[in-house]
XYZ file of C-alpha atoms in Angstrom:
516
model
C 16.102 -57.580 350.699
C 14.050 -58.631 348.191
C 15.552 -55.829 345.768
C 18.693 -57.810 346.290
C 17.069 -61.039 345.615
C 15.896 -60.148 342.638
C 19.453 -58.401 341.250
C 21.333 -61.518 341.724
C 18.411 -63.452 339.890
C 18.262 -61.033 336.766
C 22.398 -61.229 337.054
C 22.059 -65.045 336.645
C 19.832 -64.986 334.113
C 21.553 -62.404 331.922
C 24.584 -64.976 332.683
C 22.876 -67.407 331.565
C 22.131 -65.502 328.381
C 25.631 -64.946 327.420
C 26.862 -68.479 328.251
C 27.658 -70.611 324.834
C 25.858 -73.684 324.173
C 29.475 -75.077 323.932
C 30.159 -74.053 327.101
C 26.807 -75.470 328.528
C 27.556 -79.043 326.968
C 30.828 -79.116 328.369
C 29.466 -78.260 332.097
C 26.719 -81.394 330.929
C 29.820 -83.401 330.017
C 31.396 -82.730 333.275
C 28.040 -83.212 335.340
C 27.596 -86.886 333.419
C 31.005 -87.644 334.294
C 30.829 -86.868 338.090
C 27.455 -88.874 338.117
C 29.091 -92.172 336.299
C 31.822 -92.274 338.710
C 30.090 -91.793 341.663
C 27.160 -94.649 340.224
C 23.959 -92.249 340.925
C 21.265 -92.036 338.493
C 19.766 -88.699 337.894
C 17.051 -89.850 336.764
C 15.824 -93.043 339.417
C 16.195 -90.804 342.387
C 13.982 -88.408 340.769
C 11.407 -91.455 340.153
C 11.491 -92.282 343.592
C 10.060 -89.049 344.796
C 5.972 -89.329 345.004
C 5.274 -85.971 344.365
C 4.523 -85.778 340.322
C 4.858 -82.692 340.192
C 8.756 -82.770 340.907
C 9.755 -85.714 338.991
C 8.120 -84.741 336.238
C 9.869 -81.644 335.817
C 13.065 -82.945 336.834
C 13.228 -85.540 334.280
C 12.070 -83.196 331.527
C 15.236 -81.058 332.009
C 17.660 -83.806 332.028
C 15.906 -84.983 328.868
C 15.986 -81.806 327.599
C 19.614 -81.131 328.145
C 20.243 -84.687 326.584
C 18.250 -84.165 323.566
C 19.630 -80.589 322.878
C 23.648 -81.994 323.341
C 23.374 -84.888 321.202
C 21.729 -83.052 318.481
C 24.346 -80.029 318.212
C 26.689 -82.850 318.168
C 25.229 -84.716 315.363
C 24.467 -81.629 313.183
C 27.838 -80.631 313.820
C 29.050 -83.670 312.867
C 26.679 -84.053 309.568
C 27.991 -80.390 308.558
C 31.703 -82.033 308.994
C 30.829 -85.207 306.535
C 28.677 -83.090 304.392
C 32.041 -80.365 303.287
C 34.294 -83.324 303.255
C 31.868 -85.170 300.206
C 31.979 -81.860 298.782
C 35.250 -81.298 298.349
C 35.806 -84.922 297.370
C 33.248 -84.383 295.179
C 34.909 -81.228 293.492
C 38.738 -82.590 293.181
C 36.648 -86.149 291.590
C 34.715 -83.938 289.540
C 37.781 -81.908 288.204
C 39.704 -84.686 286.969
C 38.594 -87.027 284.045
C 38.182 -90.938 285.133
C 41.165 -92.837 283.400
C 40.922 -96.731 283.065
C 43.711 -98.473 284.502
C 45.882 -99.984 281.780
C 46.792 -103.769 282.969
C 50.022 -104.391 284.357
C 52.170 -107.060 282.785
C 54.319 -108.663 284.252
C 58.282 -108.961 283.659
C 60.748 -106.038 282.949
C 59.140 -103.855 280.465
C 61.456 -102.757 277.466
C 62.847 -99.259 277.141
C 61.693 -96.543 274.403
C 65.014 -94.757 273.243
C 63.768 -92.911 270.391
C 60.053 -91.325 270.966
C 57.875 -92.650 268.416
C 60.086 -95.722 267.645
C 58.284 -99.092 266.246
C 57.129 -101.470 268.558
C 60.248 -103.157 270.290
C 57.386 -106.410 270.508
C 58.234 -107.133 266.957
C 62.302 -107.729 267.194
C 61.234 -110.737 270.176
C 61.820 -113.980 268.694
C 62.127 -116.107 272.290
C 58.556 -117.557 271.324
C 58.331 -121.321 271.617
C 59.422 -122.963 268.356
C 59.684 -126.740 267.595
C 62.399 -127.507 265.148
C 62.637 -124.074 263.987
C 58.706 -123.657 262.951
C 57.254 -120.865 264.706
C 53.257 -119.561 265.252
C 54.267 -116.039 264.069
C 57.160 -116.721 261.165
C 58.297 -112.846 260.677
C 58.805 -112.723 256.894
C 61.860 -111.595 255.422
C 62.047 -108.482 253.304
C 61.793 -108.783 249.814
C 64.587 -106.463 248.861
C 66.657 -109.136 250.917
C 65.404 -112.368 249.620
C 66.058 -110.641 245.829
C 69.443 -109.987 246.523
C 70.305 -112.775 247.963
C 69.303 -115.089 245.786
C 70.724 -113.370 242.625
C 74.386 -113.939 244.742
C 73.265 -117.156 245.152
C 73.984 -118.780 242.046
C 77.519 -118.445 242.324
C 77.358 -120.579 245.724
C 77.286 -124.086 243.776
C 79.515 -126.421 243.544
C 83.161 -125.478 245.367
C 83.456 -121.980 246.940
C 85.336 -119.038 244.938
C 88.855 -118.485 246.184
C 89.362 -115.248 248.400
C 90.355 -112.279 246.753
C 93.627 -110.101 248.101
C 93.917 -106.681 247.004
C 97.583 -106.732 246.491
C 96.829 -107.406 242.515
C 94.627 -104.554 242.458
C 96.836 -102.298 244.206
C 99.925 -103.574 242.154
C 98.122 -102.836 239.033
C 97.383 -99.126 240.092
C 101.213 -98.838 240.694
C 101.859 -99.641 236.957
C 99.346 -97.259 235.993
C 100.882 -94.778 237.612
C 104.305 -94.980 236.086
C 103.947 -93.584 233.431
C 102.872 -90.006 234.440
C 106.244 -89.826 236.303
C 107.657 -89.911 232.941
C 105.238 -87.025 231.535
C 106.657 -85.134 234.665
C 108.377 -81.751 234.585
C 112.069 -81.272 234.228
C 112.666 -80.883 237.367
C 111.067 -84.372 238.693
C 113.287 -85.712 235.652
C 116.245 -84.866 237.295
C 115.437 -86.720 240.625
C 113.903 -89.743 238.802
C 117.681 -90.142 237.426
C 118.820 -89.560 240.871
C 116.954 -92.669 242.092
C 117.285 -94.750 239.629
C 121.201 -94.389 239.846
C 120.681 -95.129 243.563
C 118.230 -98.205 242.543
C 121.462 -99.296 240.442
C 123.849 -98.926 242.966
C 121.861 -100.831 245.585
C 121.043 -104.019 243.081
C 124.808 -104.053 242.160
C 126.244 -103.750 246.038
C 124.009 -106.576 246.651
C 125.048 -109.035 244.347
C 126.571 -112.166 245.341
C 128.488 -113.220 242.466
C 128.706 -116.752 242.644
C 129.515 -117.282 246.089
C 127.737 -119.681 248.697
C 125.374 -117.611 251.307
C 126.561 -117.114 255.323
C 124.140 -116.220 258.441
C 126.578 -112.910 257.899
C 125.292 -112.067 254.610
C 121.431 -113.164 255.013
C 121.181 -111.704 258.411
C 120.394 -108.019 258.300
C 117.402 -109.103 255.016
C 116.290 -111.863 257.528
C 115.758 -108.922 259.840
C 114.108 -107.023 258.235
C 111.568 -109.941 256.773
C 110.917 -110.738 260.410
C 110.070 -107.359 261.388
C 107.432 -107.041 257.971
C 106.102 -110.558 258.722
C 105.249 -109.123 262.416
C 103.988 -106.051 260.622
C 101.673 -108.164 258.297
C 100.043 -109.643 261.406
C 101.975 -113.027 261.993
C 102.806 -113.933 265.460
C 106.225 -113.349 266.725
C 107.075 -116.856 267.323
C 106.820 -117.827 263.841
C 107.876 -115.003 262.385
C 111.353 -116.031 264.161
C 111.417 -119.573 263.468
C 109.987 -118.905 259.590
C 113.231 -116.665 258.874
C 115.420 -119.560 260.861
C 114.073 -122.198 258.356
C 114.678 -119.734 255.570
C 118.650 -119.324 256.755
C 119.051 -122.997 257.011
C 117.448 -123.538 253.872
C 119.912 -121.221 252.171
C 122.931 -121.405 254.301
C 126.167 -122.849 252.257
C 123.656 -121.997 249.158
C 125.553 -121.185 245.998
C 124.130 -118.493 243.856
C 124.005 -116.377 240.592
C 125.754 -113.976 239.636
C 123.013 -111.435 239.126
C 121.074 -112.273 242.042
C 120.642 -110.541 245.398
C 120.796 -111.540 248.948
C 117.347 -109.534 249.280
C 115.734 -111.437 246.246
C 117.114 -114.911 247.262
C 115.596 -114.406 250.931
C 112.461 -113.397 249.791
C 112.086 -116.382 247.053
C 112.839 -118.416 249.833
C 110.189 -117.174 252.238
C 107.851 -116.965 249.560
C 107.864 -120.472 248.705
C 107.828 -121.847 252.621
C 104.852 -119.956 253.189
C 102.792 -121.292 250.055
C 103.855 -124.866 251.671
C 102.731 -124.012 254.816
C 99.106 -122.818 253.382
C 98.776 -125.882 251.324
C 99.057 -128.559 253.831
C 99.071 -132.478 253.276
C 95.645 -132.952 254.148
C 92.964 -131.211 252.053
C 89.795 -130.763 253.518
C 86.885 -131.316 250.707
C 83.403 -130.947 252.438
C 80.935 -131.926 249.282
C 82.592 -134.971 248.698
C 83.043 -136.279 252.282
C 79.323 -135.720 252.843
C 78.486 -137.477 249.459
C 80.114 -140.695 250.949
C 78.538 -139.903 253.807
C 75.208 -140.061 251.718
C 76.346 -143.863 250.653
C 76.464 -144.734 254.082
C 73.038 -143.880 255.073
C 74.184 -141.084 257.581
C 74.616 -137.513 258.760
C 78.038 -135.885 258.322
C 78.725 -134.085 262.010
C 80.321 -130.867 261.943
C 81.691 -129.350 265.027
C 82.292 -125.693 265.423
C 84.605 -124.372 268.436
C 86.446 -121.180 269.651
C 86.592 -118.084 271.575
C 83.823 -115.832 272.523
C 83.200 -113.188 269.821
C 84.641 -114.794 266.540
C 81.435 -115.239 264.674
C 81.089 -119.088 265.123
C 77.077 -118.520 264.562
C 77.144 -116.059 261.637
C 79.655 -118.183 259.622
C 78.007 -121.698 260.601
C 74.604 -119.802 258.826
C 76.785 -118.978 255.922
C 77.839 -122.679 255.637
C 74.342 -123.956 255.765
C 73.345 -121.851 253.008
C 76.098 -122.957 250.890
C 75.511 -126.620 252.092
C 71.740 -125.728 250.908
C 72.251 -124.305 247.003
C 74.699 -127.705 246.754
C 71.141 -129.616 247.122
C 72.192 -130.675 250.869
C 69.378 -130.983 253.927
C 71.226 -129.622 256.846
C 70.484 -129.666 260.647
C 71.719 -127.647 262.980
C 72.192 -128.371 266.999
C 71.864 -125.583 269.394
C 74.176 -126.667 271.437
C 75.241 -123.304 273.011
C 73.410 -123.433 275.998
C 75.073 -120.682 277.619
C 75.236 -117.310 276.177
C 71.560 -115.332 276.305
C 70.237 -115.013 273.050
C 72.003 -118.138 271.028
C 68.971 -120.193 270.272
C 67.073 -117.181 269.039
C 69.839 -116.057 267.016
C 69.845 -119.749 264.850
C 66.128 -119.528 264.885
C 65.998 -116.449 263.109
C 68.814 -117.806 260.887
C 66.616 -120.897 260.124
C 64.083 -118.639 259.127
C 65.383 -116.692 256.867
C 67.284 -120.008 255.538
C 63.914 -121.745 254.808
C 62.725 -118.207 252.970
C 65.137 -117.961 250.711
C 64.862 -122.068 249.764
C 61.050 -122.801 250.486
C 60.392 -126.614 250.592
C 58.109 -125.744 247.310
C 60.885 -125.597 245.337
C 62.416 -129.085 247.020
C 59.671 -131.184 246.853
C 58.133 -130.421 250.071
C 61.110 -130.680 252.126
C 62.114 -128.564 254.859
C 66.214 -128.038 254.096
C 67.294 -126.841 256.945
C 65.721 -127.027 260.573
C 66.723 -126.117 264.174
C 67.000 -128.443 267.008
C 67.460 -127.038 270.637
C 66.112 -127.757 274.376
C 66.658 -124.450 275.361
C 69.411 -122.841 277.914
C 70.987 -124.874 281.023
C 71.485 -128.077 279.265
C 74.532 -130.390 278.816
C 76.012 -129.448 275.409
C 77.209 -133.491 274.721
C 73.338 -134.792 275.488
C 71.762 -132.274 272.873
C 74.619 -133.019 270.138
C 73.979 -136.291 270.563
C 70.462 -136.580 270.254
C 70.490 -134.170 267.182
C 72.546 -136.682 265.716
C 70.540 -139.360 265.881
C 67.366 -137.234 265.089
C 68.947 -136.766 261.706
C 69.870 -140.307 261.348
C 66.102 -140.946 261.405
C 64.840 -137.924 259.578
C 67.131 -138.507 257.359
C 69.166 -135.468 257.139
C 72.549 -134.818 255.094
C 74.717 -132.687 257.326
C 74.410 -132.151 261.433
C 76.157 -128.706 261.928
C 77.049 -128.307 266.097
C 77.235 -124.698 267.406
C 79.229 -124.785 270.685
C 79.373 -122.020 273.446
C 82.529 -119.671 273.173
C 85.221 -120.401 275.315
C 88.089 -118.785 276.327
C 91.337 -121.407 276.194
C 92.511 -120.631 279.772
C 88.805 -121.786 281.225
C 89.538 -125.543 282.194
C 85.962 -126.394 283.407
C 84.473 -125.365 279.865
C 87.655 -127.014 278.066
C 86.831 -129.986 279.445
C 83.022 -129.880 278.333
C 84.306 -129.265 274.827
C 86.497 -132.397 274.928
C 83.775 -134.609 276.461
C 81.013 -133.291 273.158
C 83.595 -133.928 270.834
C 84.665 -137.867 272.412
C 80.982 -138.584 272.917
C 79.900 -137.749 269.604
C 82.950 -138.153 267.034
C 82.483 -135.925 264.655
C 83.428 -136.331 261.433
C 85.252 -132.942 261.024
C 86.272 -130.188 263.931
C 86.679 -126.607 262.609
C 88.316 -124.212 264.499
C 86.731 -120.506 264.205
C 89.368 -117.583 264.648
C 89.186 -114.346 263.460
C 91.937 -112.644 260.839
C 92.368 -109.972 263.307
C 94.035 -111.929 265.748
C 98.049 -111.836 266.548
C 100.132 -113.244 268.657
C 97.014 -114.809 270.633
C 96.205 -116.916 267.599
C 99.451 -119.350 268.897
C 98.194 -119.634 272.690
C 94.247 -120.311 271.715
C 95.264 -123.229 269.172
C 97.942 -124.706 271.287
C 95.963 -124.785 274.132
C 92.557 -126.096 272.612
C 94.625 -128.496 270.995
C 96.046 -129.670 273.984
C 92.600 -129.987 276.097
C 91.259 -131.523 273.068
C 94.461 -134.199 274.127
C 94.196 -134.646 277.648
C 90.707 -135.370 277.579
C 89.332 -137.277 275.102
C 88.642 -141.153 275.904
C 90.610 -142.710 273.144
C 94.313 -143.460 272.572
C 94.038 -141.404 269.278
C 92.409 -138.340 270.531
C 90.535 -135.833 267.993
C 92.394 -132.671 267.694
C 91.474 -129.384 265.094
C 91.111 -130.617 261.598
C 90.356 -127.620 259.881
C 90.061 -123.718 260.654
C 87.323 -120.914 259.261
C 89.143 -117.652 259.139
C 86.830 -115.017 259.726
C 86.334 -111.132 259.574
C 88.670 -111.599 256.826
C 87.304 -108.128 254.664
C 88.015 -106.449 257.332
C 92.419 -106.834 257.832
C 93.536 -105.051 254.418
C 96.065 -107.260 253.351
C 97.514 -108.099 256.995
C 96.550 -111.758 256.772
C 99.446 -113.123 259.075
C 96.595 -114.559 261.407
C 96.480 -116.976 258.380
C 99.773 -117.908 258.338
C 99.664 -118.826 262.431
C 96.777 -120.799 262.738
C 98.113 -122.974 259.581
C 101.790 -123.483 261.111
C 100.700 -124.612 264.337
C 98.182 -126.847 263.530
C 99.147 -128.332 260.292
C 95.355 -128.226 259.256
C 94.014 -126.453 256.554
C 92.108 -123.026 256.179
C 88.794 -124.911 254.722
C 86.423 -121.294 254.763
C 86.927 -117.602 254.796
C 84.536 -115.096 255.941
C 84.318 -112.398 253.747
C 80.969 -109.945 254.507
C 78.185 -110.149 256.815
C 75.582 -111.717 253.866
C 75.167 -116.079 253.112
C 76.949 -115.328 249.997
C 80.238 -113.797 251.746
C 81.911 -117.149 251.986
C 85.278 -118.317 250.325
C 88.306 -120.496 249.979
C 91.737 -119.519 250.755
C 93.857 -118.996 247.671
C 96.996 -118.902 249.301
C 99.657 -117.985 246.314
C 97.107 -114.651 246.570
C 97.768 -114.502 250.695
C 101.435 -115.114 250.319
C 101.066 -112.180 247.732
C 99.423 -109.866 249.900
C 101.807 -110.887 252.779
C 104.828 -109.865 250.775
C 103.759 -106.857 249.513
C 105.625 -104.000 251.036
């Protein structure tokens, strides 16, 4: 018996000697649990037994087991905290601390070229008063130079346009004369065409007979279709060869002459008449009266979107500038993103090239603008009367484009130009236009009309043709804008610098427009 006894108690206690301390806590664990629920304390019931000897050894153990949990627990959990600081420790240690850069605020501008200049130095939306700046960019040298040696040629009235039908025409006769140093063989043809040259100018002649539709009709053709060619709008290309028929119709003429040659003469001479109007348009000596009078003279600029209204209004400043002539200049487009900026810089490089050291201190030309939003009429008017006490020469209003079919912004346009009266409203189209050159004067014309406040509304009084270098010598656009409105073509853009600027010469347009 007690060999069995003492099996089972050296059993136990090798048990006991396998058993995990894990497993041991979790038995504690369990044994806490089971105590807490069923609300006995271990530990009182132990103190209410008198024997010391019991108690004391009783609360030792469950001391014991206490102390011996908790601190496998906490070293376990100090070994946990101490590899997690080390390997936050290691990745920290492994990369270099980088300062954070501060974040602005705002869209941020995009780098297309690697290594590109700073895009910070093209912003010019910096808070200006009357065209004065904090940070005035300066202008190139190489620009200023050039500009100003062009620049003397600016004074007094502008330099008539220049066709190259003269040019061309000149080359022609230069190159007549190697036909005739031409092989034998080119001999022979030139005789061949020159008999059919013959033939043509002698079937042709009228021989002293008066001119029907019958006879003028197939050359009046053919004018209309060249006239369309040459960039003149349909419409008038039609009614300019009707005028020309009635003009001629019942006509006698000369024996020598040509239905061909008689049309063209004709033609020729209606479309000099239509490019020297009644009314001539001379800007240096209206504002010189306007000088007598103690007051500005108000330009208005108007027209589509796109036709260099801006550029060209610049180009007229600078002119207005080497005449002597303080100018002001209204930002009145309030509209289109980047306006006022693009007459600030403008005003900038204005004031460069004529510095108010070399006119006795005075600023010639300054910007005035209340930014983007605004009404267009308010801001023209109170430019106006800012030059009247400032005492400027010349109040030049830059307008929003507009197409004619937009009645809302039509309207606008009518309402600056009643308020304000200016003393001359220039029309800005571009040569390049066609048929679309009738439709955008009729109709600004006509909204000009129906709105103003007066029984003798302002219409267009004078056009600036621009993008002229760039139509060859299809200048029909010319001939349209003229016809319909009966006004004049006062400027002609020419180039992209101040200096580009010009008159219209029209005997050298009608040239152009003739030439086959």
């Amino acid at each position: 018996m007690k060999t069995f006894v003492q099996s089972q108690k050296s059993q136990k206690t090798v048990k006991s000697m396998i058993e995990k301390p894990g497993d041991k806590a979790k038995e504690n664990n369990k044994k806490s649990k089971t105590s807490k629920k069923e609300n006995i304390a271990p530990d009182t019931t132990t103190a209410n037994n008198k024997s010391p000897g019991g108690s004391k050894v009783s609360v030792s153990s469950s001391a014991g087991d206490k102390e011996e949990l908790s601190s496998e627990e906490i070293m376990q959990r100090k070994r946990e905290e101490f590899f997690r600081k080390k390997m936050k420790g290691g990745e920290k240690g492994s990369k270099s601390p980088k300062p954070e850069a501060p974040k602005e605020k705002g869209k941020q501008p995009r780098i297309w070229v690697p290594g590109a200049p700073n895009t910070k130095e093209l912003d010019y939306s910096k808070s200006t008063i009357n065209g004065s700046s904090p940070e005035d960019v300066s202008v190139p040298e190489e620009d200023l130079a050039a500009l100003r040696s062009r620049g003397g040629g600016m004074q007094g009235n502008l330099p008539d346009v220049e066709c190259e039908s003269s040019s061309e025409e000149e080359e022609e006769e230069d190159e007549r004369p190697s036909v005739k140093s031409s092989p034998a063989p080119l001999k022979s043809s030139a005789k061949k065409s020159s008999f059919g040259g013959m033939f043509g100018m002698l079937k042709g002649l009228v021989g002293a007979k008066s001119l029907s539709l019958e006879d003028m009709e197939p050359v009046l053709e053919k004018m209309k279709d060249h006239l369309i060619a040459k960039n003149v709008a349909a419409e008038i290309a039609i009614q300019l060869c009707e005028s020309v028929a009635k003009k001629l119709e019942g006509k006698v003429m000369g024996t020598f002459s040509t239905v061909t040659s008689a049309v063209k003469q004709a033609l020729q001479e209606s479309l000099v008449q239509i490019l020297q109007p009644k009314r001539r348009v001379d800007v240096l000596r209206d504002v010189m009266e306007a000088q007598r009078l103690r007051r500005p003279y108000v330009i208005t600029f108007c027209g589509v979107n796109g036709v260099g209204k801006s550029t060209n209004l610049a180009k007229i400043s600078f002119w207005l500038i080497e005449n002597g002539i303080s100018v002001l200049i209204a930002a009145c487009d309030t509209f289109r993103a980047g306006a006022v900026e693009q007459l600030r810089t403008h005003t900038r490089r204005l004031n460069a090239l004529h510095p108010p050291e070399q006119h006795k201190g005075r600023t010639m030309v300054q910007l005035y603008e209340k930014g983007y939003g605004k009404d267009a009429a308010g801001i023209a008017m109170e430019a106006i009367s800012y030059a009247r006490n400032q005492v400027f020469d010349v109040v030049l209003v830059d307008t929003a484009g507009r197409m004619q079919d937009n009645a809302p912004l039509m309207t606008a346009l009518a309402k600056l130009i009643a308020v304000n009266m200016p003393d001359l409203v220039l029309f800005v189209g571009e040569a390049l236009v066609g048929n679309e050159a009738v439709d955008q004067l009729v109709k600004f014309n006509k909204a000009l009309a129906d709105h103003s406040m007066t029984e003798k509304p302002r219409l267009i009084d004078g056009i600036v043709l621009t993008k002229f270098d760039t139509i060859d010598d299809k200048v029909g656009a010319a001939i349209s804008m003229t016809y319909i409105t009966g006004q004049p073509i006062v400027f002609v853009g020419t180039g992209q610098t101040y200096c580009d600027l010009r008159s219209l010469n029209a005997k050298a347009v009608v040239a152009a427009l003739m030439k086959a």
